[in-house]
Tab-separated table of C-alpha atoms in Angstrom:
chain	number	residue	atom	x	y	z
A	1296	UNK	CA	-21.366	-29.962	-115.187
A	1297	UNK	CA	-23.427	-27.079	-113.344
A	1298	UNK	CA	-21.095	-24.592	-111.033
A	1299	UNK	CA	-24.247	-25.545	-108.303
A	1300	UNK	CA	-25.350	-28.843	-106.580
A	1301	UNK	CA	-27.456	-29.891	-103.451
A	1302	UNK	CA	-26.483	-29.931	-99.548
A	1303	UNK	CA	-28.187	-30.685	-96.539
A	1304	UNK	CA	-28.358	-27.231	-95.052
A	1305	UNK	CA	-28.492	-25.825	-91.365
A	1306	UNK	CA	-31.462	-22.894	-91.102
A	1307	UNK	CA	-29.589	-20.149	-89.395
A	1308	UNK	CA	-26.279	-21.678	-89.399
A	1309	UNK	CA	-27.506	-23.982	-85.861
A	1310	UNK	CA	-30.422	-25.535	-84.628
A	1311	UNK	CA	-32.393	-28.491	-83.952
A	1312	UNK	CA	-33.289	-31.524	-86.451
A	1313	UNK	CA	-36.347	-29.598	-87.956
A	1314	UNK	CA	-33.873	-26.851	-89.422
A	1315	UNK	CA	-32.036	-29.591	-91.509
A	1316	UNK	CA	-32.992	-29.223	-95.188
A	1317	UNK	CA	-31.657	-29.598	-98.630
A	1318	UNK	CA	-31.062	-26.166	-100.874
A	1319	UNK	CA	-28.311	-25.327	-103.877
A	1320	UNK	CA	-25.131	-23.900	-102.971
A	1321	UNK	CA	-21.947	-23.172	-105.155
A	1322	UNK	CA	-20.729	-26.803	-106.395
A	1323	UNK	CA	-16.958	-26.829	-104.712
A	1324	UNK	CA	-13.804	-26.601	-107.363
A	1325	UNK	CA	-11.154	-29.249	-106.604
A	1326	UNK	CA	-7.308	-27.606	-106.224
A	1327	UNK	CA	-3.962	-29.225	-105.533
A	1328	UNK	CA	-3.943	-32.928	-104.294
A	1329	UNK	CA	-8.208	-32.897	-104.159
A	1330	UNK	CA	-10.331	-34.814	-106.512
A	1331	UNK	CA	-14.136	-34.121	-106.878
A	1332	UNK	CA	-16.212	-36.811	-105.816
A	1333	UNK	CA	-19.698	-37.531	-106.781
A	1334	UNK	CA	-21.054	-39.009	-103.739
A	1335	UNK	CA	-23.920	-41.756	-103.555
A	1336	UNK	CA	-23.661	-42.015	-99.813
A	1337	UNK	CA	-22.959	-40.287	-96.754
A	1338	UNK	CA	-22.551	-41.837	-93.627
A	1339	UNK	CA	-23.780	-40.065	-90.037
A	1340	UNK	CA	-21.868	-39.428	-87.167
A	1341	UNK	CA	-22.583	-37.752	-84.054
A	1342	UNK	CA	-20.547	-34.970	-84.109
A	1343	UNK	CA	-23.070	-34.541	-86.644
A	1344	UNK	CA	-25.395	-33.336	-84.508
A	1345	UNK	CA	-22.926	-31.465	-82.289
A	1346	UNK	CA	-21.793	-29.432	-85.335
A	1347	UNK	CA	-25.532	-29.312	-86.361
A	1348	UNK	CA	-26.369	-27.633	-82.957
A	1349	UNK	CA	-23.347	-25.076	-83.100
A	1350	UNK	CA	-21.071	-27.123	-80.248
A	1351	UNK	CA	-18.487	-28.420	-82.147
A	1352	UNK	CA	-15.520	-26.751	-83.498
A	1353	UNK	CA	-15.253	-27.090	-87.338
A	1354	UNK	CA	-11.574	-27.374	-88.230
A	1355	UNK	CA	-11.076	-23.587	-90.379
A	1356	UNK	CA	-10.385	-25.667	-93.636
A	1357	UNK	CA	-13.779	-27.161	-93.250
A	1358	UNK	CA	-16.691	-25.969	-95.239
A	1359	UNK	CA	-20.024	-25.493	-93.410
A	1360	UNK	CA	-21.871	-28.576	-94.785
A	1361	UNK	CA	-22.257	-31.698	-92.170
A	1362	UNK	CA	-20.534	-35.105	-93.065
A	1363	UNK	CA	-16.898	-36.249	-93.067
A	1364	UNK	CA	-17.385	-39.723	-94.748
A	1365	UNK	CA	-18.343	-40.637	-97.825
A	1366	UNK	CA	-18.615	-43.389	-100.798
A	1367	UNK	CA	-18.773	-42.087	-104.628
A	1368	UNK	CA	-16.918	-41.464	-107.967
A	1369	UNK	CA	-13.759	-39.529	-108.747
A	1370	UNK	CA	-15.517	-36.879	-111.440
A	1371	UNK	CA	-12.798	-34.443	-111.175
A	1372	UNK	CA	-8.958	-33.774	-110.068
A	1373	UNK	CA	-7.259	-30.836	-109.020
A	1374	UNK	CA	-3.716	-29.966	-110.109
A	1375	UNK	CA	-1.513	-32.498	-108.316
A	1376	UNK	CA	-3.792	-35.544	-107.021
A	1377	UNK	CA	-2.214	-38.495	-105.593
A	1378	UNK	CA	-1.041	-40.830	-108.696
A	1379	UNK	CA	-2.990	-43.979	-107.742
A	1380	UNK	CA	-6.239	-42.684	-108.899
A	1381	UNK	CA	-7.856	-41.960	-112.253
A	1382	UNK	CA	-11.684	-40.295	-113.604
A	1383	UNK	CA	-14.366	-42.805	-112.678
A	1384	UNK	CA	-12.456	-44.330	-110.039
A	1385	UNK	CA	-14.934	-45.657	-107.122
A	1386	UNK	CA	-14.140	-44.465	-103.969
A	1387	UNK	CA	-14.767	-43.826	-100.316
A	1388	UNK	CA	-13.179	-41.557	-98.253
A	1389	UNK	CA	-12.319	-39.068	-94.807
A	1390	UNK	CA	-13.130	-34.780	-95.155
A	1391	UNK	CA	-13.142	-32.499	-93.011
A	1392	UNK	CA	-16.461	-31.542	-93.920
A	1393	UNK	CA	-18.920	-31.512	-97.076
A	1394	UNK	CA	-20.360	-34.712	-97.457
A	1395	UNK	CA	-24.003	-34.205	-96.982
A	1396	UNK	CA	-23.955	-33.206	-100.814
A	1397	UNK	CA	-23.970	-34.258	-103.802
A	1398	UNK	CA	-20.104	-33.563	-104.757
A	1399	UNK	CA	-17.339	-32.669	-102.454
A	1400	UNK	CA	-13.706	-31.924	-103.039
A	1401	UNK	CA	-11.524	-34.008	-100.687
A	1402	UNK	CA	-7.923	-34.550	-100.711
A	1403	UNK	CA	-6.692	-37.838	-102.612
A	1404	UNK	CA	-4.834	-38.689	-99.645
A	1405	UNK	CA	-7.644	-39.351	-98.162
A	1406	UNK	CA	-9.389	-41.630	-100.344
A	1407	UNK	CA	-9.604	-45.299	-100.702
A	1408	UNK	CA	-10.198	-47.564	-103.739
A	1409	UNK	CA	-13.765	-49.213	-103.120
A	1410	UNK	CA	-13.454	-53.058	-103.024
A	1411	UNK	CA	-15.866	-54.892	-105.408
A	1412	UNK	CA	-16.820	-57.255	-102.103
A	1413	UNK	CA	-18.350	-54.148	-100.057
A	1414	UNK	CA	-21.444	-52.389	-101.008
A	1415	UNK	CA	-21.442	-48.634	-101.494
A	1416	UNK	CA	-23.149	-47.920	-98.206
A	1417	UNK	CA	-20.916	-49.880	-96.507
A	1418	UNK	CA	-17.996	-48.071	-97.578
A	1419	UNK	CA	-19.892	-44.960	-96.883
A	1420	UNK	CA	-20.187	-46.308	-93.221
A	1421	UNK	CA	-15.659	-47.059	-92.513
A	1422	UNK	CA	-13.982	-44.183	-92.913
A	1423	UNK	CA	-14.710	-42.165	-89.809
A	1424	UNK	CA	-15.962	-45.334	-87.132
A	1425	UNK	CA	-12.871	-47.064	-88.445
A	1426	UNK	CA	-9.782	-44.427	-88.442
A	1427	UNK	CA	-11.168	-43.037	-85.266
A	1428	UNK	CA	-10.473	-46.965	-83.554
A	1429	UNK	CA	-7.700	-46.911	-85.343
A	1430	UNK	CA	-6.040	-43.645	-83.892
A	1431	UNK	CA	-7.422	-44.405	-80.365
A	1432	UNK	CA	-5.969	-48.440	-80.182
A	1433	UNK	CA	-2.576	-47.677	-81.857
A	1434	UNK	CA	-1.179	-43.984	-82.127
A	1435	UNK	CA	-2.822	-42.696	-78.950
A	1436	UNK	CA	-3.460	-45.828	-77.037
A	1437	UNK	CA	-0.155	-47.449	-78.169
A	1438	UNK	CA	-1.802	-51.190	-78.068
A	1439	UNK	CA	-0.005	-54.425	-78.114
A	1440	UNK	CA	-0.979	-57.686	-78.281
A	1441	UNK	CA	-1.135	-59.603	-74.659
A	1442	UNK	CA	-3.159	-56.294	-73.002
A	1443	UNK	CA	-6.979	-56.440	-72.449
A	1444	UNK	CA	-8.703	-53.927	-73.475
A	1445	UNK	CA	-12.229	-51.785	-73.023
A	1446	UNK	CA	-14.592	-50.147	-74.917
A	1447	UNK	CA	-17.465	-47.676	-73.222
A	1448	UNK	CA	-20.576	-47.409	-75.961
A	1449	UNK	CA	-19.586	-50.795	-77.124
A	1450	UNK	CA	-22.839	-50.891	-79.576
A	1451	UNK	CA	-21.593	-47.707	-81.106
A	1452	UNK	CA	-19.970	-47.517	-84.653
A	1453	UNK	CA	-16.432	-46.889	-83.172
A	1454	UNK	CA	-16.424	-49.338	-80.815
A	1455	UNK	CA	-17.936	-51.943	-83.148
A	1456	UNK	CA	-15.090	-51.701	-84.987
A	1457	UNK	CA	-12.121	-51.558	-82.244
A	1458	UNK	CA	-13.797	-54.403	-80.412
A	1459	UNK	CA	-13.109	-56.481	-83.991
A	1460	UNK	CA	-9.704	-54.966	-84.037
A	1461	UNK	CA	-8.883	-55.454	-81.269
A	1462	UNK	CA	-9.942	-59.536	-81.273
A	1463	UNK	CA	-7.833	-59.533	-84.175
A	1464	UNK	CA	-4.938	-58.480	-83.163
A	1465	UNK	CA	-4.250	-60.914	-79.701
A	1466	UNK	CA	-5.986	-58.937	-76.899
A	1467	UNK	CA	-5.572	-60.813	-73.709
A	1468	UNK	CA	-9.731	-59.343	-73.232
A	1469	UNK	CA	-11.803	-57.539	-74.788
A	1470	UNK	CA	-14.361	-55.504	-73.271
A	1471	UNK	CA	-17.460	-53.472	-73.578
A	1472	UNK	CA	-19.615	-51.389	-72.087
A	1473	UNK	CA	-23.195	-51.006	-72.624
A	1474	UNK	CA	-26.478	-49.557	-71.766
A	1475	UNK	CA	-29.158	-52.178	-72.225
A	1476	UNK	CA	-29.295	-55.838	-72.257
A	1477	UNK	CA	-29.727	-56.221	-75.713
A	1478	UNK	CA	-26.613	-53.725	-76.702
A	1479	UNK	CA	-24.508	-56.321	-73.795
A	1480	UNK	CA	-25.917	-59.447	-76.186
A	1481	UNK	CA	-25.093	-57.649	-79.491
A	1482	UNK	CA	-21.247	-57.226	-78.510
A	1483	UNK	CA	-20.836	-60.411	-77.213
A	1484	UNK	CA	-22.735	-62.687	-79.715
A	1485	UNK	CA	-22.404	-60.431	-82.357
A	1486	UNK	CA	-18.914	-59.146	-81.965
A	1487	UNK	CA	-17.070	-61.863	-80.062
A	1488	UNK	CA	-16.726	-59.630	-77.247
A	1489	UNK	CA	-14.826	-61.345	-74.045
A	1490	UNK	CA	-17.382	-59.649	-71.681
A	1491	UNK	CA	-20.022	-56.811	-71.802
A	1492	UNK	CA	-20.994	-54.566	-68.476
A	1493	UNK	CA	-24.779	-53.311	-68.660
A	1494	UNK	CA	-23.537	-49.572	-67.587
A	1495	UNK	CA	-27.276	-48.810	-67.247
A	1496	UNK	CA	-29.674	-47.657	-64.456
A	1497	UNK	CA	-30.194	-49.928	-61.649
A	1498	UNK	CA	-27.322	-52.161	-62.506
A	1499	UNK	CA	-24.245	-52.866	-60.382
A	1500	UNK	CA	-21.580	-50.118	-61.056
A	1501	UNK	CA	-19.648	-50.985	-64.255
A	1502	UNK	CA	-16.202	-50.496	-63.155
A	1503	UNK	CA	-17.361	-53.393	-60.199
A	1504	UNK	CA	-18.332	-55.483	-62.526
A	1505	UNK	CA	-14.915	-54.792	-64.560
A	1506	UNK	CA	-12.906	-55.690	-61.218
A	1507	UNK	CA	-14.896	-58.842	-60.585
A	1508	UNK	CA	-14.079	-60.224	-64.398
A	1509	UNK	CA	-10.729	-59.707	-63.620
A	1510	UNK	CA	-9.866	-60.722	-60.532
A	1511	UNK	CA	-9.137	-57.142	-59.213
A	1512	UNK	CA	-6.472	-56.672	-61.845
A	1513	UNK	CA	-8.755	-54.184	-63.765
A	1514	UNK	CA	-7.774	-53.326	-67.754
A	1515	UNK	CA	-4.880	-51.892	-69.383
A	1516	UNK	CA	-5.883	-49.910	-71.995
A	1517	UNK	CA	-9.529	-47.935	-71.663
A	1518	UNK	CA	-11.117	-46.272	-74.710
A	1519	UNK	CA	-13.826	-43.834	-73.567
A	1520	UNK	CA	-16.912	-41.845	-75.595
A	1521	UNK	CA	-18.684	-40.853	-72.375
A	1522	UNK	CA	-16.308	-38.354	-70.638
A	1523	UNK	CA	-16.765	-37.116	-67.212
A	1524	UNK	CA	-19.563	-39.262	-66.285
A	1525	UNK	CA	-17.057	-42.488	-66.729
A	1526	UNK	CA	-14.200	-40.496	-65.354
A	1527	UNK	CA	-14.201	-41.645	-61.365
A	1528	UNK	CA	-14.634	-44.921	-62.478
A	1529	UNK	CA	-12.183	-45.518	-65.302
A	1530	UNK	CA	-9.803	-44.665	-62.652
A	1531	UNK	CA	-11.273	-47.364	-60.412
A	1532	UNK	CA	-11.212	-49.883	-63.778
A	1533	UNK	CA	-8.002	-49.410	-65.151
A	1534	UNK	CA	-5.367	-51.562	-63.911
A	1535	UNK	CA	-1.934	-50.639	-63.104
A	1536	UNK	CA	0.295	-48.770	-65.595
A	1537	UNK	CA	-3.318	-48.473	-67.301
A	1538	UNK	CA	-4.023	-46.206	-70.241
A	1539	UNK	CA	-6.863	-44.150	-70.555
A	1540	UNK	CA	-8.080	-42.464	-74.128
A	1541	UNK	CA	-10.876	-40.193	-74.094
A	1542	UNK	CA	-12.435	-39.414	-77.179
A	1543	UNK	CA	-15.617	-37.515	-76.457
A	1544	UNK	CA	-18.191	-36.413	-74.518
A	1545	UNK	CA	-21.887	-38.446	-75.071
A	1546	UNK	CA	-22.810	-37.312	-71.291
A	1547	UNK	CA	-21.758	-34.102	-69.208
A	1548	UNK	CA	-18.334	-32.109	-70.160
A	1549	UNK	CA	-17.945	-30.824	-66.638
A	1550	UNK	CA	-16.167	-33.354	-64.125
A	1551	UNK	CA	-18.151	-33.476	-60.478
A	1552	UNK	CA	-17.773	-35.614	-57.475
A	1553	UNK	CA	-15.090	-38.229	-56.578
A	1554	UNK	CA	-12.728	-39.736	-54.399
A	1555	UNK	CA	-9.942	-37.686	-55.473
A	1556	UNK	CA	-7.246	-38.350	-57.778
A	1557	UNK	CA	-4.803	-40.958	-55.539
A	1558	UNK	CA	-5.014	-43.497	-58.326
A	1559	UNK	CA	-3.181	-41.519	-60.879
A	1560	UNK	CA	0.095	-42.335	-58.435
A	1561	UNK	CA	-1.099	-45.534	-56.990
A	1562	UNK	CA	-1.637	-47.357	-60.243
A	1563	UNK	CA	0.683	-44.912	-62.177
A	1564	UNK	CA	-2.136	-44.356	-64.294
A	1565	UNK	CA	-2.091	-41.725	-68.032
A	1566	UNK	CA	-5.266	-40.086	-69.286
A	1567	UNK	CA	-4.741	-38.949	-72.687
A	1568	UNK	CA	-7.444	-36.840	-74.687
A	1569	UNK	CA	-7.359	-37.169	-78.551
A	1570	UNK	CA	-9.736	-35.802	-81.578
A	1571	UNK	CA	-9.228	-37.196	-85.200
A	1572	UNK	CA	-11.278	-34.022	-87.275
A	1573	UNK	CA	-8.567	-31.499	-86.387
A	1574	UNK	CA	-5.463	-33.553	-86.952
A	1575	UNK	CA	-3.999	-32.423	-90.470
A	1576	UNK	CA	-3.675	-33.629	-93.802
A	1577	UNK	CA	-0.347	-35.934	-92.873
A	1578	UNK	CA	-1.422	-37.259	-89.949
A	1579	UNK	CA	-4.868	-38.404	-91.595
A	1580	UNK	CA	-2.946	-39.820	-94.388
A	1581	UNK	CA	-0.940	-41.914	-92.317
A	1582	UNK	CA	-4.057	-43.274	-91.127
A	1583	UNK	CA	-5.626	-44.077	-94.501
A	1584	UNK	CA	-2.545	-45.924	-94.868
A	1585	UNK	CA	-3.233	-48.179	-91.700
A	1586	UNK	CA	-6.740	-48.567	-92.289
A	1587	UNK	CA	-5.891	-50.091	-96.797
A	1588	UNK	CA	-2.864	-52.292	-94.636
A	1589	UNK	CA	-4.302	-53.465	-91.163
A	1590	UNK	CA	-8.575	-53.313	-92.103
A	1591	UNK	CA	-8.868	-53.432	-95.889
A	1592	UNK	CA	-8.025	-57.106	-96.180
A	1593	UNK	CA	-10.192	-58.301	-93.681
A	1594	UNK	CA	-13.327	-56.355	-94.840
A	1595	UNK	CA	-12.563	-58.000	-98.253
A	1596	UNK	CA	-12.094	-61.638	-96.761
A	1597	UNK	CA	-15.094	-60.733	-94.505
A	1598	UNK	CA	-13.414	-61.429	-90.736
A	1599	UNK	CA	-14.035	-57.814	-90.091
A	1600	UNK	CA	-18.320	-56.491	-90.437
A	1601	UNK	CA	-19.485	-53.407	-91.694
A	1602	UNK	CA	-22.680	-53.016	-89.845
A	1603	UNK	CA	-25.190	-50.984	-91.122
A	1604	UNK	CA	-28.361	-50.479	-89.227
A	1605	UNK	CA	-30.696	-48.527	-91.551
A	1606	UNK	CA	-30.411	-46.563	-95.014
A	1607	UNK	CA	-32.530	-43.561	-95.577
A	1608	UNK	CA	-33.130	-41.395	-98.814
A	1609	UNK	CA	-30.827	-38.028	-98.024
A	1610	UNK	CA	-34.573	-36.687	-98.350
A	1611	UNK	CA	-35.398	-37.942	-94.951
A	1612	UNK	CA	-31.995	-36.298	-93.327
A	1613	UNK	CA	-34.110	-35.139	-90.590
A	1614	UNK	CA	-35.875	-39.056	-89.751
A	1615	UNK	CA	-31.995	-39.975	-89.514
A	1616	UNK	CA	-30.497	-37.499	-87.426
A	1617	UNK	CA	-33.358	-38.310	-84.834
A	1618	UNK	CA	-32.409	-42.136	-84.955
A	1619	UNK	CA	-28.933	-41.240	-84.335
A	1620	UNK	CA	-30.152	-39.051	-81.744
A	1621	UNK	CA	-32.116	-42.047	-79.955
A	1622	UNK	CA	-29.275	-44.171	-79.334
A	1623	UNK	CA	-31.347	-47.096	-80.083
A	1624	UNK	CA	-28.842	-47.750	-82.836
A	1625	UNK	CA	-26.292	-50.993	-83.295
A	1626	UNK	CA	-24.041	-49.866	-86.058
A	1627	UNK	CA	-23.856	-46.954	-88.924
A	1628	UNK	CA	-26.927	-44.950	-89.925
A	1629	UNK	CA	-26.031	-43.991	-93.785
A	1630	UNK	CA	-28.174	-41.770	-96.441
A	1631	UNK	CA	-28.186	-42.275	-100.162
A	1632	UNK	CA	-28.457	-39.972	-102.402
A	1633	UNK	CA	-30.405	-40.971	-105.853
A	1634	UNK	CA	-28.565	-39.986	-109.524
């Protein structure tokens, strides 16, 4: 096996989409619990394009390559990996970094047998989308059955799959937001989805629209992507005792305008921020756990989708990180990479 291997590269450590290439860099060496994977696909995410543009803090343990999920073969172990797994194994997993490439040395704790049911892009597509819902409808969110519950970008990757988990597991409601017509038809005919809000231009406020569905009683637990530009009016949305999660930042970072902050009191009201990439190796692990229990069954049986909107050759790494950068997209944008 050569000591070298191709990655997607970033010209000049940041930039825009045009300075995405592949070169040869140093193949990694697997230590401890990691196993080297050969990967066959990657799957895209956007803090992607954050990290790709120099705004996103890479956890230190990190290496500089894009991509933290993954689908390949165990070609390697370190010198303590998790017992369950053997060479040749088929697997998909969470990094913290390293996937656009073709190996990467990932902790076995993090890695998942592949079912024979799912496809290899498919499993390239869970990891992330799904152990993010995961974190933000259990550990952060602290869901139950009998609440309602709402998720903003409903046609992204993360909320495609909490809106199935969340169906699953007894909501009173589920929710969505969306920005177009055809993103408001997708969650509810393709999803199940109780009720999606068009959140776009020239449309009655969302969190109005949220009040009317429910009578005024507004929703327990909110799961937010957007960030300050939801903020005013997840306060308005969120009923009583409500729980707020945010999770990102797809429009401003800076918090303007408002009423003021009376509903915190009134409706007694907790906003909790969360981030999955810099949690460590334990905490991530516990996850993987949750996601082979609670999800692996049900992408097996096929109650829960895997929705992949479009595969590209790792060649055309630039074509895909404008796509994602669109937000035209209705589930995971994944890259193959040939052996």
């Amino acid at each position: 096996m050569s000591d070298t291997m191709k990655a997607v590269d970033i010209k000049g450590g940041k930039g825009p989409i045009s300075s995405l290439h592949i070169t040869t860099i140093p193949r990694p060496v697997p230590t401890g619990s990691q196993a080297l994977v050969r990967i066959r696909y990657f799957g895209l995410n956007r803090m992607d394009i954050l990290q790709r543009e120099g705004q996103y803090p890479v956890p230190p343990q990190a290496p500089s390559t894009l991509g933290v999920e993954f689908s390949g073969e165990i070609v390697g172990f370190g010198g303590s990996p998790e017992g369950s797994f053997k060479l040749g194994d088929a697997v998909f997993g969470l990094a913290y970094g390293g996937a656009y490439a073709e190996y990467i040395a990932v902790s076995t704790h993090m890695l998942v047998h592949k079912p024979a049911q799912l496809s290899w892009e498919q499993c390239a597509g869970i990891p992330e989308t799904w152990i993010t819902a995961l974190q933000a409808l259990y550990l952060v969110g602290e869901y139950k059955p009998g609440r309602s519950v709402l998720w903003h970008a409903g046609a992204s990757s993360v909320s495609i799959a909490g809106q199935q988990l969340t169906r699953a597991d007894g909501a009173k409601a589920v929710y969505a937001t969306a920005r177009s017509e055809d993103k408001v038809r997708f969650c509810e005919e393709e999803l199940g989805t109780t009720k999606a809000f068009n959140a776009g231009k020239g449309q009655e406020p969302w969190d109005e629209q949220v009040l009317k569905e429910t009578n005024g009683e507004g929703v327990d637990l909110i799961i937010d992507f957007v960030g300050p530009d939801y903020f005013w009016q997840n306060l308005n949305a969120a009923a009583r005792d409500g729980h707020i999660v945010s999770l990102g930042f797809l429009g401003s970072s800076k918090l303007e305008g408002g009423e003021g902050l009376g509903a915190f009191v009134r409706k007694r009201i907790r906003f909790e921020g969360s981030a999955l990439r810099s949690r460590d190796e334990e905490y991530q692990g516990k996850l993987r756990d949750q996601l082979v229990d609670h999800a692996l069954p049900k992408f097996i049986d096929g109650s829960f989708k895997v929705l992949v909107e479009k595969v590209f050759p790792w060649e055309e790494i630039q074509e895909a990180h404008a796509l994602m950068e669109s937000n035209k997209t209705k589930g995971k944008l994944i890259c193959k990479i040939d052996w």
